[in-house]
Amino acid sequence: MPISRASHLSRRGLLAAGGAIGLGAALAACGDDDKKKGDAQQAAEKSGKSGPWSFKDDRGKAVETKSTPKTIVAFTGTAAALHDYGVEVKAVFGPTKTKDGKPDVQAGDLDINKVEILGNVWGEFNVEKYAALGADLLVTDMWEKDALWYVPDNSKDKILKLAPSVALWAAQISMPAALQRRADLAAALGADLKAAKFTEAKARFEKAAARLRAATKANPGVTVMIGSASADLFYVSAAKTSADTAYFQELGVKFVEPKVNAQGFFEELSWENVGKYKADVIMMDNRSTAVQPDALKSKPTWTGLPAVKAGQITPRTTEPIYSYDKCTPILETLAKAIETAKKVA
């Protein structure tokens, strides 16, 4: 459920919660080409695979290239997911580096000093640098049909002419489906999904899902609110629209149901009205530009909430990195929060 606090918001901009704030230094990787390739790309080359490559993305578009793409550019979170499958990208766009130069939460295990950063905030995408890369493929998420996440509307036509693009849903589906689609793409790019590291990661994910389901049964009636804070507004998200929370709902988590705006993702509340909904647990957006709970102590309407008084606040990874390795801790964290929660609303 992304939201943006930037001015002059487009519809997609309004969804970019926490957007990324911070200036990204564009760092071109150099050195031996083989060292820059991921395990998947090297495996594909060693296997002798050649000839046309194709992949049907979530727009229903059949993306075709003359050979398996090697120079890949991706939205940061998607690049992080591909990295977990051994597929490395040349450049990224989206929240990658924080103001203090550290990896953004959406960068996962990417080495942010070895990828070109084409844009680090909403609306930023260096088309000239992108063109110079000679990309074979651009990959990103999709929160609304046919809208490419973090590809600016004012330059998308130029960008999309330079290389084929793949868009994968991050909303309007459930987490397992989102995970499967990233795995499908990784496999198409050369990843061996039968390798032990991947099958074991999936098994851990399934175990975590079972734990969350058991937690909701063992502690019935616990109500969870999905929140994101800015200086002026508190956003309460609907669970059914985002892949992660839709899945949590399937596993039995009971969520607050806000009166969403026209976009259908969330309801905006003034801080005077932050107590509109009763919740036992609050999941708070953990992205770099969302105001974090520790910074809300000066707001009496926040500190007066029953869940806050009880210390029942848990982070929400609002834009998950859709690999089994990264989604497992998300399930485990929420399961623990529900296992230990008390009814306070």
Short mmCIF file of C-alpha atoms in Angstrom, two decimals:
data_model
loop_
_atom_site.label_atom_id
_atom_site.label_comp_id
_atom_site.label_asym_id
_atom_site.label_seq_id
_atom_site.Cartn_x
_atom_site.Cartn_y
_atom_site.Cartn_z
CA MET A 1 0.00 0.00 0.00
CA PRO A 2 2.37 2.66 -1.05
CA ILE A 3 1.73 6.34 -0.37
CA SER A 4 3.77 9.41 -1.38
CA ARG A 5 4.12 12.64 0.49
CA ALA A 6 5.55 14.54 -2.46
CA SER A 7 3.77 17.61 -3.75
CA HIS A 8 1.83 17.64 -7.04
CA LEU A 9 1.01 13.97 -6.69
CA SER A 10 0.11 11.77 -9.60
CA ARG A 11 -2.15 8.84 -8.84
CA ARG A 12 0.80 6.45 -8.70
CA GLY A 13 2.81 9.00 -6.73
CA LEU A 14 0.08 8.98 -4.10
CA LEU A 15 0.71 5.26 -3.70
CA ALA A 16 4.45 5.56 -3.11
CA ALA A 17 4.48 5.51 0.68
CA GLY A 18 7.76 6.59 2.02
CA GLY A 19 9.01 6.99 -1.53
CA ALA A 20 12.80 7.14 -1.05
CA ILE A 21 14.33 10.27 0.30
CA GLY A 22 18.06 10.61 -0.05
CA LEU A 23 20.43 11.42 -2.83
CA GLY A 24 21.67 8.39 -4.77
CA ALA A 25 25.21 8.49 -6.04
CA ALA A 26 25.45 6.78 -9.40
CA LEU A 27 28.20 4.23 -9.10
CA ALA A 28 29.24 2.34 -12.18
CA ALA A 29 30.52 -1.15 -11.50
CA CYS A 30 33.85 -1.99 -13.07
CA GLY A 31 36.25 -4.90 -13.31
CA ASP A 32 36.04 -8.40 -14.65
CA ASP A 33 32.67 -9.03 -16.36
CA ASP A 34 32.39 -12.52 -14.92
CA LYS A 35 32.60 -11.16 -11.37
CA LYS A 36 29.62 -8.91 -12.06
CA LYS A 37 27.42 -11.71 -13.30
CA GLY A 38 25.12 -13.56 -10.96
CA ASP A 39 25.13 -17.31 -10.49
CA ALA A 40 22.04 -17.62 -12.66
CA GLN A 41 23.55 -15.79 -15.61
CA GLN A 42 26.78 -17.79 -15.39
CA ALA A 43 24.82 -21.04 -15.18
CA ALA A 44 22.77 -20.08 -18.21
CA GLU A 45 25.91 -19.34 -20.20
CA LYS A 46 27.66 -22.55 -19.14
CA SER A 47 24.61 -24.61 -20.07
CA GLY A 48 24.99 -23.41 -23.62
CA LYS A 49 21.51 -21.88 -23.78
CA SER A 50 21.15 -19.56 -26.73
CA GLY A 51 18.53 -18.33 -29.09
CA PRO A 52 15.35 -16.35 -28.48
CA TRP A 53 14.15 -15.59 -24.96
CA SER A 54 10.58 -14.87 -23.95
CA PHE A 55 8.58 -14.21 -20.80
CA LYS A 56 4.89 -13.35 -20.36
CA ASP A 57 4.57 -10.64 -17.73
CA ASP A 58 1.60 -9.61 -15.58
CA ARG A 59 0.33 -7.14 -18.15
CA GLY A 60 -0.27 -10.19 -20.29
CA LYS A 61 2.53 -9.00 -22.54
CA ALA A 62 4.85 -11.53 -24.19
CA VAL A 63 8.30 -10.00 -23.83
CA GLU A 64 10.80 -11.32 -26.37
CA THR A 65 14.52 -10.80 -26.92
CA LYS A 66 17.03 -12.41 -29.25
CA SER A 67 18.84 -14.07 -26.34
CA THR A 68 18.63 -14.36 -22.55
CA PRO A 69 18.97 -10.81 -21.14
CA LYS A 70 22.29 -10.13 -19.44
CA THR A 71 22.22 -6.37 -18.91
CA ILE A 72 19.20 -6.02 -16.63
CA VAL A 73 17.89 -2.84 -15.02
CA ALA A 74 15.26 -3.18 -12.29
CA PHE A 75 13.29 -1.44 -9.57
CA THR A 76 15.36 -1.79 -6.40
CA GLY A 77 13.05 -4.19 -4.55
CA THR A 78 12.66 -6.40 -7.62
CA ALA A 79 16.40 -6.35 -8.17
CA ALA A 80 16.87 -7.49 -4.56
CA ALA A 81 14.50 -10.40 -5.14
CA LEU A 82 16.33 -11.44 -8.31
CA HIS A 83 19.63 -11.17 -6.41
CA ASP A 84 18.36 -13.73 -3.92
CA TYR A 85 17.92 -16.14 -6.84
CA GLY A 86 21.41 -15.43 -8.18
CA VAL A 87 20.33 -13.06 -10.94
CA GLU A 88 22.28 -9.80 -10.81
CA VAL A 89 21.25 -6.50 -12.34
CA LYS A 90 23.42 -3.78 -13.83
CA ALA A 91 21.43 -0.82 -12.51
CA VAL A 92 18.49 0.01 -10.25
CA PHE A 93 15.92 2.73 -9.76
CA GLY A 94 13.85 3.38 -6.66
CA PRO A 95 14.75 3.63 -2.94
CA THR A 96 18.30 2.28 -2.79
CA LYS A 97 20.43 4.49 -0.56
CA THR A 98 19.44 6.46 2.55
CA LYS A 99 20.60 9.99 3.37
CA ASP A 100 23.52 8.62 5.38
CA GLY A 101 24.65 6.41 2.49
CA LYS A 102 23.40 3.12 3.91
CA PRO A 103 21.27 0.60 1.97
CA ASP A 104 17.57 1.37 2.01
CA VAL A 105 15.35 -1.37 3.45
CA GLN A 106 14.16 -2.11 -0.09
CA ALA A 107 17.69 -2.88 -1.27
CA GLY A 108 17.85 -6.17 0.65
CA ASP A 109 21.22 -7.85 0.15
CA LEU A 110 22.17 -5.84 -2.93
CA ASP A 111 25.64 -4.35 -2.86
CA ILE A 112 24.51 -0.79 -3.53
CA ASN A 113 28.07 0.26 -4.38
CA LYS A 114 28.20 -2.18 -7.31
CA VAL A 115 25.05 -1.17 -9.14
CA GLU A 116 24.35 1.98 -11.11
CA ILE A 117 21.66 4.01 -9.34
CA LEU A 118 19.51 5.67 -12.00
CA GLY A 119 17.11 7.20 -9.51
CA ASN A 120 16.72 7.10 -5.76
CA VAL A 121 13.47 8.99 -5.23
CA TRP A 122 10.01 9.09 -6.77
CA GLY A 123 10.10 10.80 -10.18
CA GLU A 124 13.87 10.42 -10.61
CA PHE A 125 15.21 8.27 -13.47
CA ASN A 126 18.35 9.22 -15.41
CA VAL A 127 17.36 8.38 -18.98
CA GLU A 128 20.77 9.29 -20.39
CA LYS A 129 22.61 6.88 -18.10
CA TYR A 130 19.99 4.22 -18.82
CA ALA A 131 20.51 4.63 -22.56
CA ALA A 132 24.28 4.39 -22.15
CA LEU A 133 23.96 1.03 -20.37
CA GLY A 134 22.50 -0.66 -23.43
CA ALA A 135 20.02 -2.59 -21.28
CA ASP A 136 18.53 -5.85 -22.53
CA LEU A 137 15.61 -5.75 -20.08
CA LEU A 138 13.85 -3.44 -17.62
CA VAL A 139 11.94 -5.05 -14.73
CA THR A 140 9.65 -3.44 -12.19
CA ASP A 141 6.55 -3.90 -10.04
CA MET A 142 2.98 -2.97 -10.86
CA TRP A 143 0.50 -1.63 -8.28
CA GLU A 144 -2.02 -0.49 -10.87
CA LYS A 145 -2.71 -2.10 -14.22
CA ASP A 146 -0.11 -1.17 -16.84
CA ALA A 147 1.59 1.40 -14.56
CA LEU A 148 5.30 0.66 -14.17
CA TRP A 149 6.45 1.31 -10.62
CA TYR A 150 9.00 4.14 -10.27
CA VAL A 151 9.15 4.68 -14.04
CA PRO A 152 8.25 8.39 -14.27
CA ASP A 153 5.20 9.21 -16.35
CA ASN A 154 6.93 12.18 -17.98
CA SER A 155 9.79 10.08 -19.37
CA LYS A 156 8.30 6.58 -19.63
CA ASP A 157 7.87 6.74 -23.41
CA LYS A 158 11.58 7.44 -23.88
CA ILE A 159 12.53 4.77 -21.35
CA LEU A 160 10.33 2.05 -22.80
CA LYS A 161 11.72 2.59 -26.29
CA LEU A 162 15.23 1.69 -25.14
CA ALA A 163 14.63 -1.91 -23.98
CA PRO A 164 11.84 -4.47 -23.46
CA SER A 165 10.11 -4.26 -20.08
CA VAL A 166 8.61 -6.75 -17.62
CA ALA A 167 6.01 -5.73 -15.03
CA LEU A 168 4.98 -7.98 -12.12
CA TRP A 169 2.02 -7.43 -9.80
CA ALA A 170 2.70 -6.28 -6.24
CA ALA A 171 -0.99 -5.72 -5.51
CA GLN A 172 -4.33 -7.35 -6.23
CA ILE A 173 -2.78 -10.78 -5.79
CA SER A 174 -1.63 -12.76 -2.74
CA MET A 175 1.95 -13.04 -1.50
CA PRO A 176 2.51 -16.65 -2.72
CA ALA A 177 1.49 -15.59 -6.24
CA ALA A 178 3.82 -12.59 -6.11
CA LEU A 179 6.63 -14.85 -4.93
CA GLN A 180 5.95 -17.36 -7.68
CA ARG A 181 6.06 -14.73 -10.40
CA ARG A 182 9.49 -13.45 -9.29
CA ALA A 183 10.69 -17.04 -9.13
CA ASP A 184 9.31 -17.63 -12.64
CA LEU A 185 11.24 -14.66 -13.96
CA ALA A 186 14.42 -15.71 -12.16
CA ALA A 187 14.12 -19.19 -13.66
CA ALA A 188 13.63 -17.74 -17.12
CA LEU A 189 16.82 -15.74 -16.58
CA GLY A 190 18.79 -18.85 -15.60
CA ALA A 191 18.14 -19.56 -11.91
CA ASP A 192 17.93 -23.21 -10.84
CA LEU A 193 14.89 -23.25 -8.57
CA LYS A 194 15.53 -26.90 -7.70
CA ALA A 195 18.77 -26.00 -5.94
CA ALA A 196 18.75 -26.76 -2.23
CA LYS A 197 19.11 -23.12 -1.15
CA PHE A 198 15.85 -22.26 -2.91
CA THR A 199 13.82 -25.32 -1.93
CA GLU A 200 14.93 -24.90 1.70
CA ALA A 201 14.00 -21.20 1.65
CA LYS A 202 10.53 -22.09 0.36
CA ALA A 203 10.13 -24.71 3.07
CA ARG A 204 11.02 -22.12 5.74
CA PHE A 205 8.45 -19.76 4.26
CA GLU A 206 5.74 -22.41 4.39
CA LYS A 207 6.64 -23.20 8.00
CA ALA A 208 6.37 -19.51 8.89
CA ALA A 209 2.99 -19.30 7.18
CA ALA A 210 1.76 -22.26 9.23
CA ARG A 211 2.99 -20.52 12.38
CA LEU A 212 1.04 -17.36 11.54
CA ARG A 213 -2.11 -19.35 10.83
CA ALA A 214 -1.71 -21.14 14.17
CA ALA A 215 -1.17 -17.83 15.96
CA THR A 216 -4.45 -16.41 14.69
CA LYS A 217 -6.29 -19.52 15.87
CA ALA A 218 -4.60 -19.53 19.26
CA ASN A 219 -5.30 -15.84 19.90
CA PRO A 220 -8.63 -15.17 18.18
CA GLY A 221 -10.16 -11.74 18.09
CA VAL A 222 -6.90 -9.80 17.93
CA THR A 223 -7.44 -6.90 15.52
CA VAL A 224 -4.56 -5.46 13.50
CA MET A 225 -4.37 -2.00 11.94
CA ILE A 226 -2.05 -1.30 9.00
CA GLY A 227 -0.61 2.17 9.46
CA SER A 228 1.78 4.60 7.85
CA ALA A 229 2.66 7.99 9.31
CA SER A 230 3.61 11.37 7.90
CA ALA A 231 3.99 14.68 9.70
CA ASP A 232 0.41 15.69 8.89
CA LEU A 233 -1.50 12.49 8.22
CA PHE A 234 -1.93 8.92 9.38
CA TYR A 235 -2.80 6.40 6.66
CA VAL A 236 -4.83 3.27 7.43
CA SER A 237 -4.54 0.67 4.69
CA ALA A 238 -6.97 -1.92 3.44
CA ALA A 239 -5.57 -5.43 3.71
CA LYS A 240 -7.10 -6.89 0.57
CA THR A 241 -5.34 -4.68 -1.97
CA SER A 242 -1.67 -5.49 -1.24
CA ALA A 243 -0.11 -8.89 -1.82
CA ASP A 244 1.39 -9.25 1.66
CA THR A 245 -1.61 -8.27 3.79
CA ALA A 246 -4.04 -10.06 1.49
CA TYR A 247 -2.13 -13.25 2.31
CA PHE A 248 -2.06 -12.49 6.03
CA GLN A 249 -5.83 -12.14 5.82
CA GLU A 250 -6.05 -15.55 4.15
CA LEU A 251 -4.04 -16.96 7.07
CA GLY A 252 -6.63 -15.66 9.52
CA VAL A 253 -5.36 -12.24 10.57
CA LYS A 254 -8.23 -9.89 11.43
CA PHE A 255 -7.63 -6.39 10.07
CA VAL A 256 -9.25 -3.00 10.59
CA GLU A 257 -11.26 -2.17 7.48
CA PRO A 258 -10.90 1.56 6.68
CA LYS A 259 -13.09 3.64 4.41
CA VAL A 260 -10.60 3.88 1.57
CA ASN A 261 -10.28 6.75 -0.87
CA ALA A 262 -10.86 6.55 -4.63
CA GLN A 263 -7.56 4.74 -5.21
CA GLY A 264 -8.80 1.94 -2.96
CA PHE A 265 -5.62 1.42 -0.95
CA PHE A 266 -5.98 3.51 2.21
CA GLU A 267 -7.84 6.14 4.22
CA GLU A 268 -6.13 9.38 5.24
CA LEU A 269 -6.74 10.51 8.82
CA SER A 270 -5.69 13.74 10.50
CA TRP A 271 -3.76 13.21 13.71
CA GLU A 272 -6.79 14.49 15.62
CA ASN A 273 -8.74 11.52 14.26
CA VAL A 274 -6.09 8.84 14.53
CA GLY A 275 -8.18 7.02 17.13
CA LYS A 276 -11.04 6.43 14.70
CA TYR A 277 -10.37 2.68 14.53
CA LYS A 278 -9.78 0.30 17.44
CA ALA A 279 -6.88 -2.09 17.15
CA ASP A 280 -4.91 -4.39 19.42
CA VAL A 281 -1.81 -4.41 17.21
CA ILE A 282 -0.57 -1.75 14.80
CA MET A 283 1.67 -2.66 11.88
CA MET A 284 3.73 0.43 10.96
CA ASP A 285 5.29 1.14 7.58
CA ASN A 286 9.05 0.62 7.91
CA ARG A 287 10.17 2.46 4.77
CA SER A 288 12.75 5.20 4.92
CA THR A 289 10.46 8.18 4.44
CA ALA A 290 7.57 7.05 6.60
CA VAL A 291 7.68 8.60 10.06
CA GLN A 292 8.65 5.85 12.49
CA PRO A 293 6.96 5.17 15.87
CA ASP A 294 9.82 6.58 17.95
CA ALA A 295 9.32 9.95 16.24
CA LEU A 296 5.61 10.06 17.14
CA LYS A 297 6.00 10.34 20.89
CA SER A 298 5.14 14.05 20.78
CA LYS A 299 1.69 13.31 19.35
CA PRO A 300 -0.73 12.68 22.24
CA THR A 301 -3.37 11.13 20.01
CA TRP A 302 -0.78 8.51 19.00
CA THR A 303 0.57 7.81 22.47
CA GLY A 304 -3.00 7.51 23.74
CA LEU A 305 -3.88 4.62 21.43
CA PRO A 306 -4.42 1.36 23.38
CA ALA A 307 -2.02 -0.58 21.15
CA VAL A 308 0.68 2.05 21.63
CA LYS A 309 0.20 2.09 25.40
CA ALA A 310 0.51 -1.71 25.42
CA GLY A 311 3.66 -1.63 23.29
CA GLN A 312 1.93 -3.71 20.63
CA ILE A 313 3.52 -2.06 17.61
CA THR A 314 5.18 -4.19 14.94
CA PRO A 315 6.93 -3.15 11.71
CA ARG A 316 5.34 -3.67 8.35
CA THR A 317 7.51 -4.28 5.32
CA THR A 318 5.19 -2.34 3.05
CA GLU A 319 7.01 -3.23 -0.15
CA PRO A 320 8.34 -6.74 0.44
CA ILE A 321 11.27 -8.16 -1.46
CA TYR A 322 9.48 -11.07 -3.05
CA SER A 323 11.90 -13.90 -2.46
CA TYR A 324 11.16 -16.71 0.00
CA ASP A 325 14.27 -15.77 1.95
CA LYS A 326 13.05 -12.21 2.56
CA CYS A 327 9.35 -12.94 3.09
CA THR A 328 9.86 -15.59 5.77
CA PRO A 329 10.96 -13.10 8.50
CA ILE A 330 7.92 -10.94 7.69
CA LEU A 331 5.59 -13.83 8.51
CA GLU A 332 7.57 -14.75 11.62
CA THR A 333 7.50 -11.18 12.95
CA LEU A 334 3.75 -10.86 12.55
CA ALA A 335 3.17 -14.32 14.02
CA LYS A 336 5.15 -13.36 17.13
CA ALA A 337 3.21 -10.09 17.47
CA ILE A 338 -0.11 -11.93 17.39
CA GLU A 339 1.07 -14.76 19.64
CA THR A 340 2.00 -12.29 22.37
CA ALA A 341 -0.76 -9.69 21.83
CA LYS A 342 -3.36 -8.87 24.45
CA LYS A 343 -6.83 -7.60 23.68
CA VAL A 344 -6.60 -3.90 24.50
CA ALA A 345 -8.91 -2.14 22.03
#
